Amino acid sequence: MNSAQKARKAGIFLIVVFIVSGIVLMYKGNDATILAVEKKDSILTAEQIKLAFDSVGGRMINEAVREGQNVQAGDLIMEIDSTDTDLSIEKLKTQIAQLDAQIKSTSGSMNVNLFKVSNDEQQSFRQIDAQRAALNSAQATLKNAEIDYNRKLTLVSEGAIAKAQLDDATMALNVARANVQNQQQQLERLLAGSVDTGVTNSLNLPTIAQERAAAQNVENDIAALNQSKKSLEIQLKELEIAKSRLKLYAPEDGKIISVLSKQGEMISPNVPVVLLETRRIYYDIYVSEEQAVNLREGDEIICRTIADDKKITGTIRLLTQAPGFADLKQSREKGQADLSAFQVRIYISPDSDVLAGQTVRVDFD
């Protein structure tokens, strides 16, 4: 066989290969676009969270973790010096104790004053009763003096007695009248302007009412002290909360990726100090709209790891239109997409024995 025949046969063979390949592609569609639609590769990604001290700062005295360390939820991560906070807490506790003593003393004084007012009221009532009795006695004496005077006046006019006896009766009458007036004035002084109803215990003596009001007004001082105490208790609670935040704990299981602050450094509030890789692992794939319509958030998706062909079950948590860079573009005018892509975020089961960074594949054929 000469070289011309060999070349002819080689050409015929290539033509046959091209024809067969075209037919295969026509029916199977194994071009780049079709393969991109049928098989989706992605990278397993672990969610990362930045840990920071909530609204507190200070000097770090305990760096309890290191890079690469696995931690459980509740494990101590870092600790800030609490000396200043402890002193402030003790100071507030002392102030609250002082207020408690002041409130107790003021309340005791008020109770003593109210008891004294009650005693004064009873004493005033008894004095009024006694004065009322003295007035009644003086009025009886006056009445007898008037009778004696009238009788002696008659006897003098008849010449039965000497005028000196009438003079004595006149003097006794005047003394009795003065005594009644004096006893009445003393009763009015004890009544202090209140109306004498005759029932002593029902009297509302102004002096007693004033003393009682003054004693009861101390309740306002006690209420003010209680409000001051409440304000200090709120401050104390705030400090205790701030103290609890001086220790940073792991919010969930994970791995320490980076420790951003070291022991002895000053830590600012709300500034990240640790980067934690969580156990929540997900991967993103981009599907066409024809595929997206058959998917729903909550659906299960099965993928396989490229390295060891391990089967992994995941759950769709997000299904949304993808950014424009994920669309498939070929020959549409002005760069418009031939296939609009949708982003699908799939979270795998926490107990899956895989590592973040592994490549996985979802097969849609």
PDB file of N, CA and C in Angstrom, residues 67-146:
ATOM      1  N   GLU A  67      -5.548  28.319  67.796  1.00  0.00           N
ATOM      2  CA  GLU A  67      -5.973  28.018  66.441  1.00  0.00           C
ATOM      3  C   GLU A  67      -6.022  26.504  66.217  1.00  0.00           C
ATOM      4  N   GLY A  68      -7.080  26.072  65.539  1.00  0.00           N
ATOM      5  CA  GLY A  68      -7.237  24.660  65.221  1.00  0.00           C
ATOM      6  C   GLY A  68      -7.909  23.845  66.315  1.00  0.00           C
ATOM      7  N   GLN A  69      -8.197  24.456  67.448  1.00  0.00           N
ATOM      8  CA  GLN A  69      -8.801  23.721  68.567  1.00  0.00           C
ATOM      9  C   GLN A  69     -10.303  23.553  68.354  1.00  0.00           C
ATOM     10  N   ASN A  70     -10.791  22.356  68.591  1.00  0.00           N
ATOM     11  CA  ASN A  70     -12.230  22.098  68.551  1.00  0.00           C
ATOM     12  C   ASN A  70     -12.841  22.467  69.897  1.00  0.00           C
ATOM     13  N   VAL A  71     -13.958  23.174  69.861  1.00  0.00           N
ATOM     14  CA  VAL A  71     -14.625  23.606  71.091  1.00  0.00           C
ATOM     15  C   VAL A  71     -16.082  23.170  71.052  1.00  0.00           C
ATOM     16  N   GLN A  72     -16.647  23.038  72.225  1.00  0.00           N
ATOM     17  CA  GLN A  72     -18.057  22.716  72.379  1.00  0.00           C
ATOM     18  C   GLN A  72     -18.794  23.972  72.835  1.00  0.00           C
ATOM     19  N   ALA A  73     -20.094  23.984  72.577  1.00  0.00           N
ATOM     20  CA  ALA A  73     -20.909  25.111  73.018  1.00  0.00           C
ATOM     21  C   ALA A  73     -20.777  25.278  74.529  1.00  0.00           C
ATOM     22  N   GLY A  74     -20.469  26.518  74.973  1.00  0.00           N
ATOM     23  CA  GLY A  74     -20.303  26.794  76.398  1.00  0.00           C
ATOM     24  C   GLY A  74     -18.876  26.776  76.872  1.00  0.00           C
ATOM     25  N   ASP A  75     -17.932  26.333  76.036  1.00  0.00           N
ATOM     26  CA  ASP A  75     -16.520  26.340  76.438  1.00  0.00           C
ATOM     27  C   ASP A  75     -16.015  27.776  76.545  1.00  0.00           C
ATOM     28  N   LEU A  76     -15.142  28.005  77.544  1.00  0.00           N
ATOM     29  CA  LEU A  76     -14.552  29.328  77.721  1.00  0.00           C
ATOM     30  C   LEU A  76     -13.576  29.616  76.582  1.00  0.00           C
ATOM     31  N   ILE A  77     -13.721  30.789  75.976  1.00  0.00           N
ATOM     32  CA  ILE A  77     -12.843  31.205  74.878  1.00  0.00           C
ATOM     33  C   ILE A  77     -11.794  32.188  75.380  1.00  0.00           C
ATOM     34  N   MET A  78     -12.260  33.272  76.016  1.00  0.00           N
ATOM     35  CA  MET A  78     -11.357  34.298  76.525  1.00  0.00           C
ATOM     36  C   MET A  78     -11.972  34.922  77.767  1.00  0.00           C
ATOM     37  N   GLU A  79     -11.122  35.630  78.535  1.00  0.00           N
ATOM     38  CA  GLU A  79     -11.603  36.280  79.750  1.00  0.00           C
ATOM     39  C   GLU A  79     -10.887  37.616  79.922  1.00  0.00           C
ATOM     40  N   ILE A  80     -11.664  38.646  80.303  1.00  0.00           N
ATOM     41  CA  ILE A  80     -11.134  39.991  80.533  1.00  0.00           C
ATOM     42  C   ILE A  80     -11.057  40.239  82.036  1.00  0.00           C
ATOM     43  N   ASP A  81     -10.069  41.005  82.469  1.00  0.00           N
ATOM     44  CA  ASP A  81      -9.888  41.332  83.886  1.00  0.00           C
ATOM     45  C   ASP A  81     -11.134  42.025  84.431  1.00  0.00           C
ATOM     46  N   SER A  82     -11.647  41.536  85.574  1.00  0.00           N
ATOM     47  CA  SER A  82     -12.895  42.060  86.151  1.00  0.00           C
ATOM     48  C   SER A  82     -12.662  42.897  87.409  1.00  0.00           C
ATOM     49  N   THR A  83     -11.410  43.305  87.690  1.00  0.00           N
ATOM     50  CA  THR A  83     -11.113  44.019  88.937  1.00  0.00           C
ATOM     51  C   THR A  83     -11.930  45.292  89.081  1.00  0.00           C
ATOM     52  N   ASP A  84     -11.936  46.139  88.060  1.00  0.00           N
ATOM     53  CA  ASP A  84     -12.669  47.408  88.137  1.00  0.00           C
ATOM     54  C   ASP A  84     -14.171  47.164  88.308  1.00  0.00           C
ATOM     55  N   THR A  85     -14.691  46.200  87.586  1.00  0.00           N
ATOM     56  CA  THR A  85     -16.119  45.897  87.695  1.00  0.00           C
ATOM     57  C   THR A  85     -16.455  45.368  89.079  1.00  0.00           C
ATOM     58  N   ASP A  86     -15.594  44.528  89.643  1.00  0.00           N
ATOM     59  CA  ASP A  86     -15.830  43.997  90.989  1.00  0.00           C
ATOM     60  C   ASP A  86     -15.876  45.119  92.024  1.00  0.00           C
ATOM     61  N   LEU A  87     -14.959  46.075  91.900  1.00  0.00           N
ATOM     62  CA  LEU A  87     -14.939  47.198  92.842  1.00  0.00           C
ATOM     63  C   LEU A  87     -16.203  48.041  92.719  1.00  0.00           C
ATOM     64  N   SER A  88     -16.642  48.273  91.485  1.00  0.00           N
ATOM     65  CA  SER A  88     -17.868  49.048  91.275  1.00  0.00           C
ATOM     66  C   SER A  88     -19.079  48.322  91.862  1.00  0.00           C
ATOM     67  N   ILE A  89     -19.107  47.010  91.719  1.00  0.00           N
ATOM     68  CA  ILE A  89     -20.210  46.222  92.276  1.00  0.00           C
ATOM     69  C   ILE A  89     -20.222  46.322  93.799  1.00  0.00           C
ATOM     70  N   GLU A  90     -19.052  46.199  94.434  1.00  0.00           N
ATOM     71  CA  GLU A  90     -18.979  46.298  95.893  1.00  0.00           C
ATOM     72  C   GLU A  90     -19.392  47.683  96.369  1.00  0.00           C
ATOM     73  N   LYS A  91     -19.003  48.713  95.618  1.00  0.00           N
ATOM     74  CA  LYS A  91     -19.378  50.079  95.984  1.00  0.00           C
ATOM     75  C   LYS A  91     -20.891  50.257  95.938  1.00  0.00           C
ATOM     76  N   LEU A  92     -21.517  49.752  94.911  1.00  0.00           N
ATOM     77  CA  LEU A  92     -22.966  49.872  94.799  1.00  0.00           C
ATOM     78  C   LEU A  92     -23.673  49.071  95.890  1.00  0.00           C
ATOM     79  N   LYS A  93     -23.162  47.899  96.205  1.00  0.00           N
ATOM     80  CA  LYS A  93     -23.770  47.100  97.273  1.00  0.00           C
ATOM     81  C   LYS A  93     -23.705  47.844  98.607  1.00  0.00           C
ATOM     82  N   THR A  94     -22.591  48.544  98.856  1.00  0.00           N
ATOM     83  CA  THR A  94     -22.462  49.335 100.082  1.00  0.00           C
ATOM     84  C   THR A  94     -23.472  50.475 100.106  1.00  0.00           C
ATOM     85  N   GLN A  95     -23.620  51.156  98.979  1.00  0.00           N
ATOM     86  CA  GLN A  95     -24.586  52.250  98.902  1.00  0.00           C
ATOM     87  C   GLN A  95     -26.016  51.746  99.107  1.00  0.00           C
ATOM     88  N   ILE A  96     -26.326  50.595  98.542  1.00  0.00           N
ATOM     89  CA  ILE A  96     -27.666  50.021  98.721  1.00  0.00           C
ATOM     90  C   ILE A  96     -27.894  49.656 100.186  1.00  0.00           C
ATOM     91  N   ALA A  97     -26.863  49.102 100.856  1.00  0.00           N
ATOM     92  CA  ALA A  97     -26.981  48.773 102.276  1.00  0.00           C
ATOM     93  C   ALA A  97     -27.202  50.024 103.112  1.00  0.00           C
ATOM     94  N   GLN A  98     -26.502  51.119 102.769  1.00  0.00           N
ATOM     95  CA  GLN A  98     -26.706  52.379 103.483  1.00  0.00           C
ATOM     96  C   GLN A  98     -28.130  52.890 103.305  1.00  0.00           C
ATOM     97  N   LEU A  99     -28.647  52.783 102.101  1.00  0.00           N
ATOM     98  CA  LEU A  99     -30.025  53.217 101.866  1.00  0.00           C
ATOM     99  C   LEU A  99     -31.018  52.348 102.632  1.00  0.00           C
ATOM    100  N   ASP A 100     -30.744  51.042 102.693  1.00  0.00           N
ATOM    101  CA  ASP A 100     -31.621  50.156 103.460  1.00  0.00           C
ATOM    102  C   ASP A 100     -31.675  50.600 104.924  1.00  0.00           C
ATOM    103  N   ALA A 101     -30.494  50.924 105.487  1.00  0.00           N
ATOM    104  CA  ALA A 101     -30.455  51.380 106.877  1.00  0.00           C
ATOM    105  C   ALA A 101     -31.187  52.708 107.048  1.00  0.00           C
ATOM    106  N   GLN A 102     -31.010  53.599 106.067  1.00  0.00           N
ATOM    107  CA  GLN A 102     -31.680  54.898 106.137  1.00  0.00           C
ATOM    108  C   GLN A 102     -33.194  54.743 106.026  1.00  0.00           C
ATOM    109  N   ILE A 103     -33.629  53.867 105.140  1.00  0.00           N
ATOM    110  CA  ILE A 103     -35.070  53.617 104.985  1.00  0.00           C
ATOM    111  C   ILE A 103     -35.645  53.024 106.271  1.00  0.00           C
ATOM    112  N   LYS A 104     -34.907  52.086 106.857  1.00  0.00           N
ATOM    113  CA  LYS A 104     -35.370  51.465 108.097  1.00  0.00           C
ATOM    114  C   LYS A 104     -35.456  52.488 109.215  1.00  0.00           C
ATOM    115  N   SER A 105     -34.439  53.353 109.324  1.00  0.00           N
ATOM    116  CA  SER A 105     -34.435  54.378 110.364  1.00  0.00           C
ATOM    117  C   SER A 105     -35.568  55.373 110.172  1.00  0.00           C
ATOM    118  N   THR A 106     -35.755  55.819 108.921  1.00  0.00           N
ATOM    119  CA  THR A 106     -36.823  56.783 108.635  1.00  0.00           C
ATOM    120  C   THR A 106     -38.192  56.178 108.891  1.00  0.00           C
ATOM    121  N   SER A 107     -38.372  54.927 108.512  1.00  0.00           N
ATOM    122  CA  SER A 107     -39.652  54.253 108.754  1.00  0.00           C
ATOM    123  C   SER A 107     -39.909  54.122 110.246  1.00  0.00           C
ATOM    124  N   GLY A 108     -38.862  53.804 111.012  1.00  0.00           N
ATOM    125  CA  GLY A 108     -39.020  53.716 112.462  1.00  0.00           C
ATOM    126  C   GLY A 108     -39.401  55.047 113.072  1.00  0.00           C
ATOM    127  N   SER A 109     -38.742  56.118 112.595  1.00  0.00           N
ATOM    128  CA  SER A 109     -39.075  57.453 113.112  1.00  0.00           C
ATOM    129  C   SER A 109     -40.512  57.822 112.785  1.00  0.00           C
ATOM    130  N   MET A 110     -40.957  57.487 111.599  1.00  0.00           N
ATOM    131  CA  MET A 110     -42.338  57.787 111.221  1.00  0.00           C
ATOM    132  C   MET A 110     -43.324  57.035 112.116  1.00  0.00           C
ATOM    133  N   ASN A 111     -43.039  55.769 112.372  1.00  0.00           N
ATOM    134  CA  ASN A 111     -43.937  54.985 113.219  1.00  0.00           C
ATOM    135  C   ASN A 111     -43.977  55.542 114.638  1.00  0.00           C
ATOM    136  N   VAL A 112     -42.792  55.964 115.144  1.00  0.00           N
ATOM    137  CA  VAL A 112     -42.745  56.564 116.479  1.00  0.00           C
ATOM    138  C   VAL A 112     -43.557  57.850 116.516  1.00  0.00           C
ATOM    139  N   ASN A 113     -43.402  58.680 115.479  1.00  0.00           N
ATOM    140  CA  ASN A 113     -44.143  59.947 115.432  1.00  0.00           C
ATOM    141  C   ASN A 113     -45.644  59.712 115.347  1.00  0.00           C
ATOM    142  N   LEU A 114     -46.048  58.724 114.545  1.00  0.00           N
ATOM    143  CA  LEU A 114     -47.481  58.427 114.443  1.00  0.00           C
ATOM    144  C   LEU A 114     -48.017  57.914 115.780  1.00  0.00           C
ATOM    145  N   PHE A 115     -47.221  57.110 116.475  1.00  0.00           N
ATOM    146  CA  PHE A 115     -47.641  56.616 117.794  1.00  0.00           C
ATOM    147  C   PHE A 115     -47.766  57.781 118.772  1.00  0.00           C
ATOM    148  N   LYS A 116     -46.794  58.719 118.702  1.00  0.00           N
ATOM    149  CA  LYS A 116     -46.836  59.898 119.575  1.00  0.00           C
ATOM    150  C   LYS A 116     -48.063  60.753 119.270  1.00  0.00           C
ATOM    151  N   VAL A 117     -48.399  60.896 117.989  1.00  0.00           N
ATOM    152  CA  VAL A 117     -49.582  61.676 117.615  1.00  0.00           C
ATOM    153  C   VAL A 117     -50.839  61.038 118.192  1.00  0.00           C
ATOM    154  N   SER A 118     -50.926  59.729 118.120  1.00  0.00           N
ATOM    155  CA  SER A 118     -52.102  59.036 118.676  1.00  0.00           C
ATOM    156  C   SER A 118     -52.198  59.256 120.184  1.00  0.00           C
ATOM    157  N   ASN A 119     -51.033  59.192 120.874  1.00  0.00           N
ATOM    158  CA  ASN A 119     -51.038  59.441 122.314  1.00  0.00           C
ATOM    159  C   ASN A 119     -51.439  60.881 122.623  1.00  0.00           C
ATOM    160  N   ASP A 120     -50.877  61.818 121.837  1.00  0.00           N
ATOM    161  CA  ASP A 120     -51.228  63.229 122.046  1.00  0.00           C
ATOM    162  C   ASP A 120     -52.724  63.449 121.830  1.00  0.00           C
ATOM    163  N   GLU A 121     -53.272  62.765 120.842  1.00  0.00           N
ATOM    164  CA  GLU A 121     -54.706  62.928 120.574  1.00  0.00           C
ATOM    165  C   GLU A 121     -55.542  62.423 121.749  1.00  0.00           C
ATOM    166  N   GLN A 122     -55.155  61.247 122.277  1.00  0.00           N
ATOM    167  CA  GLN A 122     -55.902  60.717 123.416  1.00  0.00           C
ATOM    168  C   GLN A 122     -55.755  61.613 124.643  1.00  0.00           C
ATOM    169  N   GLN A 123     -54.546  62.129 124.869  1.00  0.00           N
ATOM    170  CA  GLN A 123     -54.346  63.044 125.992  1.00  0.00           C
ATOM    171  C   GLN A 123     -55.168  64.308 125.819  1.00  0.00           C
ATOM    172  N   SER A 124     -55.216  64.824 124.591  1.00  0.00           N
ATOM    173  CA  SER A 124     -56.026  66.022 124.334  1.00  0.00           C
ATOM    174  C   SER A 124     -57.499  65.740 124.586  1.00  0.00           C
ATOM    175  N   PHE A 125     -57.956  64.553 124.154  1.00  0.00           N
ATOM    176  CA  PHE A 125     -59.361  64.189 124.392  1.00  0.00           C
ATOM    177  C   PHE A 125     -59.660  64.138 125.898  1.00  0.00           C
ATOM    178  N   ARG A 126     -58.716  63.558 126.663  1.00  0.00           N
ATOM    179  CA  ARG A 126     -58.948  63.470 128.101  1.00  0.00           C
ATOM    180  C   ARG A 126     -58.911  64.855 128.750  1.00  0.00           C
ATOM    181  N   GLN A 127     -58.037  65.718 128.288  1.00  0.00           N
ATOM    182  CA  GLN A 127     -57.971  67.086 128.814  1.00  0.00           C
ATOM    183  C   GLN A 127     -59.263  67.845 128.495  1.00  0.00           C
ATOM    184  N   ILE A 128     -59.781  67.599 127.285  1.00  0.00           N
ATOM    185  CA  ILE A 128     -61.041  68.250 126.915  1.00  0.00           C
ATOM    186  C   ILE A 128     -62.175  67.748 127.807  1.00  0.00           C
ATOM    187  N   ASP A 129     -62.191  66.432 128.042  1.00  0.00           N
ATOM    188  CA  ASP A 129     -63.220  65.882 128.928  1.00  0.00           C
ATOM    189  C   ASP A 129     -63.108  66.494 130.324  1.00  0.00           C
ATOM    190  N   ALA A 130     -61.866  66.583 130.806  1.00  0.00           N
ATOM    191  CA  ALA A 130     -61.669  67.163 132.143  1.00  0.00           C
ATOM    192  C   ALA A 130     -62.055  68.634 132.165  1.00  0.00           C
ATOM    193  N   GLN A 131     -61.696  69.346 131.116  1.00  0.00           N
ATOM    194  CA  GLN A 131     -62.030  70.769 131.065  1.00  0.00           C
ATOM    195  C   GLN A 131     -63.526  70.975 130.912  1.00  0.00           C
ATOM    196  N   ARG A 132     -64.154  70.086 130.149  1.00  0.00           N
ATOM    197  CA  ARG A 132     -65.610  70.187 130.018  1.00  0.00           C
ATOM    198  C   ARG A 132     -66.289  69.957 131.381  1.00  0.00           C
ATOM    199  N   ALA A 133     -65.749  69.014 132.149  1.00  0.00           N
ATOM    200  CA  ALA A 133     -66.286  68.763 133.504  1.00  0.00           C
ATOM    201  C   ALA A 133     -66.050  69.968 134.408  1.00  0.00           C
ATOM    202  N   ALA A 134     -64.846  70.583 134.307  1.00  0.00           N
ATOM    203  CA  ALA A 134     -64.565  71.780 135.119  1.00  0.00           C
ATOM    204  C   ALA A 134     -65.499  72.917 134.753  1.00  0.00           C
ATOM    205  N   LEU A 135     -65.807  73.041 133.439  1.00  0.00           N
ATOM    206  CA  LEU A 135     -66.731  74.082 133.003  1.00  0.00           C
ATOM    207  C   LEU A 135     -68.138  73.824 133.559  1.00  0.00           C
ATOM    208  N   ASN A 136     -68.545  72.587 133.520  1.00  0.00           N
ATOM    209  CA  ASN A 136     -69.864  72.253 134.054  1.00  0.00           C
ATOM    210  C   ASN A 136     -69.935  72.546 135.557  1.00  0.00           C
ATOM    211  N   SER A 137     -68.847  72.245 136.264  1.00  0.00           N
ATOM    212  CA  SER A 137     -68.799  72.523 137.702  1.00  0.00           C
ATOM    213  C   SER A 137     -68.859  74.027 137.946  1.00  0.00           C
ATOM    214  N   ALA A 138     -68.116  74.796 137.156  1.00  0.00           N
ATOM    215  CA  ALA A 138     -68.123  76.257 137.329  1.00  0.00           C
ATOM    216  C   ALA A 138     -69.511  76.819 137.031  1.00  0.00           C
ATOM    217  N   GLN A 139     -70.140  76.275 135.990  1.00  0.00           N
ATOM    218  CA  GLN A 139     -71.491  76.741 135.660  1.00  0.00           C
ATOM    219  C   GLN A 139     -72.475  76.406 136.782  1.00  0.00           C
ATOM    220  N   ALA A 140     -72.319  75.237 137.433  1.00  0.00           N
ATOM    221  CA  ALA A 140     -73.191  74.889 138.571  1.00  0.00           C
ATOM    222  C   ALA A 140     -72.947  75.825 139.742  1.00  0.00           C
ATOM    223  N   THR A 141     -71.678  76.134 139.996  1.00  0.00           N
ATOM    224  CA  THR A 141     -71.347  77.071 141.073  1.00  0.00           C
ATOM    225  C   THR A 141     -71.941  78.442 140.785  1.00  0.00           C
ATOM    226  N   LEU A 142     -71.861  78.867 139.510  1.00  0.00           N
ATOM    227  CA  LEU A 142     -72.431  80.157 139.137  1.00  0.00           C
ATOM    228  C   LEU A 142     -73.942  80.169 139.367  1.00  0.00           C
ATOM    229  N   LYS A 143     -74.581  79.077 139.024  1.00  0.00           N
ATOM    230  CA  LYS A 143     -76.032  78.995 139.208  1.00  0.00           C
ATOM    231  C   LYS A 143     -76.397  79.087 140.686  1.00  0.00           C
ATOM    232  N   ASN A 144     -75.636  78.413 141.546  1.00  0.00           N
ATOM    233  CA  ASN A 144     -75.893  78.493 142.987  1.00  0.00           C
ATOM    234  C   ASN A 144     -75.619  79.888 143.518  1.00  0.00           C
ATOM    235  N   ALA A 145     -74.569  80.514 142.967  1.00  0.00           N
ATOM    236  CA  ALA A 145     -74.247  81.882 143.414  1.00  0.00           C
ATOM    237  C   ALA A 145     -75.362  82.847 143.010  1.00  0.00           C
ATOM    238  N   GLU A 146     -75.910  82.664 141.839  1.00  0.00           N
ATOM    239  CA  GLU A 146     -77.015  83.525 141.396  1.00  0.00           C
ATOM    240  C   GLU A 146     -78.245  83.327 142.304  1.00  0.00           C
TER     241      GLU A 146
END
